[in-house]
Amino acid sequence: MFTTTGSRGLYKAPLSKGLLLVLNCLTVMLTLLPQYQELFVYTLQVTQHQVWRLLFGRLICLDVKDAFCSSLLIYNFRIFERRFGTRKFASFLFGTWVLSALMDFLLAQAFQFLFDYEVDELPSGLIAPVFSLVVPFYRLIPSMPVTQVLGHIHITNKSLVYIVGLQLLTSGPFMWLVALSGLISGGLYHSNFLWMQKLLFVPAWVSCIGRYILEPLFSTSQPSSETPVGMGATLDIQRQQRMDILDQQLMLAQYNESTRNTRPQPQPQPGFLQWTRLFPSLRQRGPNRPPMQPRPQAEAPPSTQSPLLDNSPVAEEQVALLVEMGFTRTDALEALRASNNDINMATNFLLQH
C-alpha cells in the first residue's frame, strides 16, 4: 500500500529484472573478491587507455548498501517499463546515463572552482539513472494518502520510495553530486530539452536483439491469478483472488478515512460509491484473465445511480492524459466516470490494476 506499482512482481519488466539480477550478482562477486574492486572504481581522472572505467564504474556498485537501496528503487520504478514499454524505458536509462556522465564532470569542476577541492572518485554504480527516474515518478505518479503519523505527518503511497532515495542520498560523501546529476539529467530528458529523446535513444535493431535474445532469459511468467485455469481455479489462485479483493477494500477504506480527516464537512460524491462496480470490468482487461468470484460479504447492493454515472460528462483532456500514460480509452472513460472525474484517484486505481 506504500507504492503505486501493484503486486505483480517483475511481470512485463524484463529489463528491470535483468538489471537487478546481473548488477547485484556482480556486486556480490566483487565483495567476495576485493582485490578486483579497484578495477571498477568510478574515477574522473582517467587516461586514454582507461576509458572502460567510465563504463563499468557507472554500472556496478561496490558498496552492498548502495546496491540494496538502488535495487529497491529500480523495483519500484519498474512500473514505467510496464506502462511505456521496455524500449522507451531503456532509452530513458541510456539517455540519462550519458547525460549524467557529462553532468558529473561539470558538477565536479564547479565544485573544484568554488571550494578549491578536487573531486577524484565518485560512488560507483547505476546511481545517477536511478535518481533520474525520480523525476517522472514525481510528475506522473499521483500521491494517495495512506495514513498519518502523530496526527500531522501524512504518509502516502510514495513515501517509501522517497525514504529509500534519501537513505541512498546520505550513504556517501559525494553521493549528493551523483544524485544531483541524475535529477538534472532526468529533468532534461523527461522534458525533451533540445530534442534529447530523439538524439539519445535505443535503436530499433538493438531492441529487436534484446527481445529475441535477452528477454527470454529475464522474462517473468504471468501471475497465477492471471493464468488461464481449465477445469477450475486452484487453491493458490483462489487465495490470490481473495487477497486482491482485500487489497482493493483496504485501499478504498484508507482513502475514505483520509478524505474524512482532511474535509470536515465532506459532500457526497456519487462516483465513490461505484468503485465496487468498477473492479470486475477493469481487472478483466486481459483476454486470458479468469472471472473473479467476489466474496459474499463484499457484495454491494445495486445502486440506483448507475445510469447517471454512465452518462456523466468526462473531461476530454483528462481522458487524453490517461491515454498518453498508456491506458486504453475505454478504461480511462470508465475510471473517470466512476471516480467522478477525479484524475488522481482514477490514475491511481488504473496503475494498481
Coordinates of C-alpha atoms in Angstrom, one line a residue:
M1 CA 0.0 0.0 0.0
F2 CA 3.0 2.3 0.2
T3 CA 3.7 2.2 -3.5
T4 CA 1.7 2.5 -6.7
T5 CA 3.5 -0.3 -8.5
G6 CA 1.0 -3.0 -7.9
S7 CA 1.6 -6.6 -6.7
R8 CA 2.6 -8.4 -9.9
G9 CA 6.3 -8.7 -9.2
L10 CA 8.5 -8.3 -12.3
Y11 CA 5.9 -9.3 -14.8
K12 CA 6.3 -7.4 -18.1
A13 CA 9.5 -5.8 -16.7
P14 CA 12.4 -7.9 -18.2
L15 CA 14.9 -5.0 -18.3
S16 CA 14.3 -4.2 -14.6
K17 CA 14.7 -7.9 -13.7
G18 CA 17.9 -8.2 -15.7
L19 CA 19.4 -5.1 -14.1
L20 CA 18.5 -6.4 -10.6
L21 CA 20.0 -9.9 -11.2
V22 CA 23.1 -9.0 -13.2
L23 CA 24.3 -5.9 -11.4
N24 CA 23.6 -7.4 -7.9
C25 CA 25.4 -10.6 -8.8
L26 CA 28.4 -8.6 -9.9
T27 CA 28.3 -6.6 -6.7
V28 CA 28.3 -9.8 -4.6
M29 CA 31.2 -11.2 -6.7
L30 CA 33.3 -8.1 -6.2
T31 CA 32.5 -8.1 -2.5
L32 CA 33.9 -11.7 -2.3
L33 CA 36.9 -10.8 -4.4
P34 CA 38.0 -7.4 -3.0
Q35 CA 41.3 -7.5 -4.9
Y36 CA 39.5 -6.7 -8.1
Q37 CA 37.4 -3.8 -6.8
E38 CA 40.0 -1.2 -7.8
L39 CA 39.3 -2.1 -11.5
F40 CA 35.7 -0.8 -11.1
V41 CA 36.2 2.4 -9.2
Y42 CA 34.4 5.3 -10.7
T43 CA 37.1 8.0 -11.1
L44 CA 37.0 11.2 -13.2
Q45 CA 40.8 11.1 -13.6
V46 CA 41.1 8.5 -16.4
T47 CA 43.7 8.1 -19.1
Q48 CA 43.2 7.3 -22.7
H49 CA 43.6 3.5 -22.0
Q50 CA 41.2 3.5 -19.1
V51 CA 38.1 4.8 -20.6
W52 CA 36.4 1.5 -19.7
R53 CA 36.4 2.7 -16.1
L54 CA 33.7 5.2 -17.1
L55 CA 31.6 2.3 -18.3
F56 CA 32.0 -0.3 -15.6
G57 CA 32.4 2.2 -12.8
R58 CA 29.0 3.7 -13.6
L59 CA 27.2 0.3 -13.7
I60 CA 28.4 -1.8 -10.8
C61 CA 28.0 -0.8 -7.2
L62 CA 31.0 -1.6 -5.0
D63 CA 29.0 -0.9 -1.8
V64 CA 26.4 -3.5 -0.9
K65 CA 24.3 -0.9 0.9
D66 CA 24.2 1.3 -2.2
A67 CA 23.3 -1.8 -4.3
F68 CA 20.5 -2.7 -2.0
C69 CA 18.9 0.8 -2.0
S70 CA 19.2 1.2 -5.7
S71 CA 17.7 -2.2 -6.3
L72 CA 14.7 -1.2 -4.2
L73 CA 14.3 1.9 -6.3
I74 CA 14.6 0.0 -9.6
Y75 CA 12.0 -2.4 -8.4
N76 CA 9.5 0.4 -7.6
F77 CA 10.3 2.2 -10.9
R78 CA 9.5 -0.9 -12.9
I79 CA 6.0 0.5 -13.4
F80 CA 7.4 2.8 -16.2
E81 CA 8.7 -0.2 -18.1
R82 CA 5.2 -1.8 -17.9
R83 CA 3.3 1.3 -19.0
F84 CA 5.7 2.7 -21.6
G85 CA 7.4 -0.4 -22.9
T86 CA 10.9 -1.8 -22.5
R87 CA 12.4 0.2 -25.3
K88 CA 11.3 3.6 -24.0
F89 CA 12.4 2.6 -20.5
A90 CA 15.8 1.5 -21.8
S91 CA 16.0 4.7 -23.8
F92 CA 15.4 6.8 -20.7
L93 CA 18.1 4.9 -18.8
F94 CA 20.5 5.2 -21.6
G95 CA 19.9 8.9 -22.2
T96 CA 20.1 9.8 -18.6
W97 CA 23.2 7.6 -18.2
V98 CA 25.0 9.6 -21.0
L99 CA 23.8 13.0 -19.8
S100 CA 24.7 12.2 -16.1
A101 CA 28.3 11.4 -17.2
L102 CA 28.6 14.9 -18.6
M103 CA 26.8 16.4 -15.6
D104 CA 29.2 14.6 -13.2
F105 CA 32.2 16.2 -14.8
L106 CA 30.6 19.6 -14.9
L107 CA 29.5 19.5 -11.3
A108 CA 32.9 18.2 -10.2
Q109 CA 34.6 21.1 -12.0
A110 CA 32.2 23.6 -10.5
F111 CA 32.8 22.2 -7.0
Q112 CA 36.6 22.5 -7.5
F113 CA 36.2 26.1 -8.7
L114 CA 34.0 27.2 -5.8
F115 CA 35.7 25.3 -2.9
D116 CA 39.2 24.6 -4.4
Y117 CA 38.8 20.9 -3.8
E118 CA 39.4 18.3 -6.5
V119 CA 36.8 15.5 -6.7
D120 CA 38.7 12.4 -7.8
E121 CA 36.3 9.5 -7.1
L122 CA 32.5 9.2 -7.1
P123 CA 30.2 6.5 -5.9
S124 CA 30.1 3.6 -8.3
G125 CA 27.0 2.0 -9.8
L126 CA 23.9 2.9 -11.7
I127 CA 23.1 5.6 -9.3
A128 CA 22.5 8.7 -11.5
P129 CA 20.0 7.0 -13.8
V130 CA 18.1 5.6 -10.8
F131 CA 17.8 9.1 -9.3
S132 CA 16.8 10.4 -12.8
L133 CA 13.7 8.1 -12.6
V134 CA 12.6 10.2 -9.5
V135 CA 11.6 13.0 -12.0
P136 CA 8.9 11.0 -13.9
F137 CA 7.9 9.3 -10.6
Y138 CA 7.2 12.7 -9.0
R139 CA 5.4 14.2 -12.0
L140 CA 3.4 11.2 -13.3
I141 CA 2.5 9.1 -10.4
P142 CA -0.3 10.6 -8.2
S143 CA 0.0 10.7 -4.5
M144 CA -2.6 8.9 -2.4
P145 CA -2.7 9.4 1.4
V146 CA -2.4 6.1 3.3
T147 CA -2.2 7.1 7.0
Q148 CA -1.0 9.8 9.4
V149 CA 1.8 9.7 11.9
L150 CA 1.4 11.8 15.1
G151 CA -1.7 13.3 13.6
H152 CA 0.2 15.7 11.3
I153 CA 2.7 13.8 9.1
H154 CA 0.9 12.3 6.1
I155 CA 2.1 9.0 4.8
T156 CA 1.3 8.5 1.1
N157 CA 1.8 5.6 -1.3
K158 CA 5.1 7.3 -2.5
S159 CA 6.6 7.8 0.9
L160 CA 8.7 4.6 0.9
V161 CA 10.3 5.5 -2.4
Y162 CA 11.4 8.9 -1.1
I163 CA 12.7 7.4 2.2
V164 CA 14.8 4.9 0.3
G165 CA 16.1 7.6 -2.0
L166 CA 17.0 9.8 1.0
Q167 CA 18.9 6.8 2.5
L168 CA 20.8 6.4 -0.7
L169 CA 21.5 10.1 -0.9
T170 CA 23.1 10.1 2.5
S171 CA 25.2 6.9 2.1
G172 CA 28.4 8.6 0.8
P173 CA 30.3 11.9 0.9
F174 CA 29.8 12.7 -2.8
M175 CA 26.5 10.9 -3.3
W176 CA 24.8 14.2 -3.4
L177 CA 26.8 15.1 -6.5
V178 CA 25.7 12.0 -8.4
A179 CA 22.1 12.4 -7.2
L180 CA 22.0 16.0 -8.4
S181 CA 23.5 14.9 -11.7
G182 CA 20.8 12.3 -12.1
L183 CA 18.0 14.6 -11.2
I184 CA 19.2 17.3 -13.7
S185 CA 19.6 14.6 -16.4
G186 CA 16.2 13.2 -15.7
G187 CA 14.6 16.6 -15.9
L188 CA 16.3 17.4 -19.1
Y189 CA 15.5 14.1 -20.8
H190 CA 11.9 13.9 -19.4
S191 CA 11.1 17.4 -20.7
N192 CA 12.8 16.6 -24.1
F193 CA 15.1 19.5 -23.8
L194 CA 16.8 20.2 -27.1
W195 CA 15.1 17.1 -28.5
M196 CA 17.3 14.8 -26.4
Q197 CA 14.8 12.0 -26.7
K198 CA 15.4 11.9 -30.5
L199 CA 19.2 12.1 -30.0
L200 CA 19.7 9.6 -27.2
F201 CA 17.6 6.5 -27.6
V202 CA 17.9 2.8 -28.1
P203 CA 17.8 1.9 -31.8
A204 CA 15.1 -0.5 -33.0
W205 CA 17.6 -3.1 -34.1
V206 CA 19.1 -3.2 -30.6
S207 CA 15.6 -3.6 -29.2
C208 CA 14.9 -6.5 -31.5
I209 CA 18.1 -8.2 -30.5
G210 CA 17.2 -7.8 -26.8
R211 CA 13.7 -9.0 -27.5
Y212 CA 14.8 -12.3 -29.1
I213 CA 18.0 -13.0 -27.0
L214 CA 17.8 -11.3 -23.6
E215 CA 14.1 -11.1 -23.0
P216 CA 13.5 -14.9 -22.9
L217 CA 16.2 -15.1 -20.2
F218 CA 14.7 -12.4 -17.9
S219 CA 11.0 -12.6 -18.7
T220 CA 8.6 -13.4 -15.9
S221 CA 5.6 -15.6 -16.4
Q222 CA 2.1 -14.3 -15.7
P223 CA 1.0 -14.2 -12.1
S224 CA -1.1 -17.2 -11.0
S225 CA -4.2 -15.1 -10.7
E226 CA -4.0 -14.2 -14.4
T227 CA -3.2 -17.6 -15.8
P228 CA -5.9 -19.5 -17.6
V229 CA -7.3 -22.3 -15.5
G230 CA -9.0 -25.0 -17.5
M231 CA -11.2 -27.2 -15.2
G232 CA -11.3 -24.8 -12.3
A233 CA -9.4 -22.5 -10.1
T234 CA -6.8 -24.0 -7.9
L235 CA -6.4 -23.1 -4.2
D236 CA -3.5 -20.7 -4.9
I237 CA -5.5 -18.8 -7.5
Q238 CA -8.5 -18.5 -5.2
R239 CA -6.2 -17.3 -2.4
Q240 CA -4.7 -14.7 -4.7
Q241 CA -8.1 -13.5 -5.8
R242 CA -9.2 -13.1 -2.2
M243 CA -6.0 -11.2 -1.4
D244 CA -6.7 -8.9 -4.4
I245 CA -10.2 -8.2 -3.2
L246 CA -9.0 -7.5 0.3
D247 CA -6.3 -5.1 -1.1
Q248 CA -9.0 -3.2 -3.0
Q249 CA -11.2 -2.9 0.1
L250 CA -8.3 -1.7 2.2
M251 CA -7.4 0.9 -0.4
L252 CA -10.9 2.3 -0.5
A253 CA -11.3 2.3 3.2
Q254 CA -8.0 4.2 3.7
Y255 CA -8.9 6.7 1.0
N256 CA -12.3 7.3 2.5
E257 CA -10.8 7.7 6.0
S258 CA -8.2 10.2 4.8
T259 CA -10.9 12.1 3.0
R260 CA -13.0 12.4 6.1
N261 CA -9.9 13.6 8.1
T262 CA -9.0 16.3 5.6
R263 CA -12.5 17.5 4.9
P264 CA -14.5 18.5 8.0
Q265 CA -17.8 18.6 6.0
P266 CA -17.5 16.2 3.1
Q267 CA -20.0 16.4 0.3
P268 CA -21.4 13.1 -1.0
Q269 CA -20.0 12.2 -4.4
P270 CA -21.8 9.6 -6.4
G271 CA -18.6 8.4 -8.1
F272 CA -17.1 7.0 -4.9
L273 CA -19.9 4.6 -4.5
Q274 CA -19.3 2.9 -7.8
W275 CA -15.7 1.5 -7.2
T276 CA -17.0 -1.9 -6.3
R277 CA -18.9 -1.9 -9.6
L278 CA -15.8 -0.8 -11.4
F279 CA -13.5 -3.5 -10.1
P280 CA -14.6 -6.5 -12.3
S281 CA -14.5 -4.7 -15.6
L282 CA -11.1 -3.2 -15.1
R283 CA -9.5 -6.3 -13.7
Q284 CA -10.6 -8.3 -16.7
R285 CA -8.9 -6.2 -19.3
G286 CA -6.6 -9.0 -20.3
P287 CA -8.0 -11.6 -22.7
N288 CA -6.9 -14.6 -20.6
R289 CA -8.0 -13.4 -17.1
P290 CA -10.4 -15.7 -15.4
P291 CA -13.7 -14.3 -14.0
M292 CA -13.3 -13.3 -10.3
Q293 CA -15.5 -14.8 -7.6
P294 CA -16.2 -12.0 -5.2
R295 CA -16.9 -12.9 -1.6
P296 CA -20.5 -12.7 -0.4
Q297 CA -19.8 -10.1 2.3
A298 CA -18.1 -7.8 -0.3
E299 CA -21.1 -7.6 -2.5
A300 CA -22.7 -4.1 -2.6
P301 CA -26.4 -3.5 -3.1
P302 CA -27.4 -2.4 -6.6
S303 CA -27.0 1.3 -6.9
T304 CA -29.7 3.5 -8.4
Q305 CA -27.1 5.9 -9.8
S306 CA -25.5 3.8 -12.5
P307 CA -27.4 5.4 -15.4
L308 CA -26.2 8.8 -14.1
L309 CA -22.6 7.6 -14.0
D310 CA -22.8 6.1 -17.4
N311 CA -24.0 9.4 -18.9
S312 CA -21.9 11.7 -16.7
P313 CA -19.7 14.1 -18.7
V314 CA -15.9 13.4 -18.8
A315 CA -13.3 16.0 -19.5
E316 CA -11.6 15.1 -22.7
E317 CA -8.3 16.5 -21.6
Q318 CA -8.3 14.1 -18.7
V319 CA -9.1 11.2 -21.0
A320 CA -6.2 12.2 -23.3
L321 CA -3.8 12.4 -20.3
L322 CA -4.7 8.9 -19.3
V323 CA -4.4 7.6 -22.8
E324 CA -0.9 9.2 -23.1
M325 CA 0.1 7.3 -19.9
G326 CA -0.6 4.0 -21.7
F327 CA -4.2 3.2 -20.7
T328 CA -6.9 2.4 -23.2
R329 CA -9.6 5.0 -23.9
T330 CA -12.4 2.6 -22.6
D331 CA -10.7 2.1 -19.3
A332 CA -9.9 5.8 -18.9
L333 CA -13.5 6.7 -19.5
E334 CA -14.8 4.1 -17.1
A335 CA -12.4 5.1 -14.4
L336 CA -13.1 8.8 -14.7
R337 CA -16.8 8.2 -14.6
A338 CA -16.6 6.0 -11.5
S339 CA -14.2 8.5 -9.7
N340 CA -16.4 11.5 -10.5
N341 CA -13.7 13.0 -12.8
D342 CA -11.1 12.7 -10.1
I343 CA -7.9 12.3 -12.2
N344 CA -5.7 11.3 -9.3
M345 CA -8.0 8.6 -8.0
A346 CA -8.7 7.2 -11.4
T347 CA -5.0 7.1 -12.3
N348 CA -4.0 5.5 -9.1
F349 CA -6.6 2.7 -9.5
L350 CA -5.5 2.1 -13.1
L351 CA -1.9 1.9 -12.0
Q352 CA -2.7 -0.6 -9.3
H353 CA -4.6 -2.9 -11.7

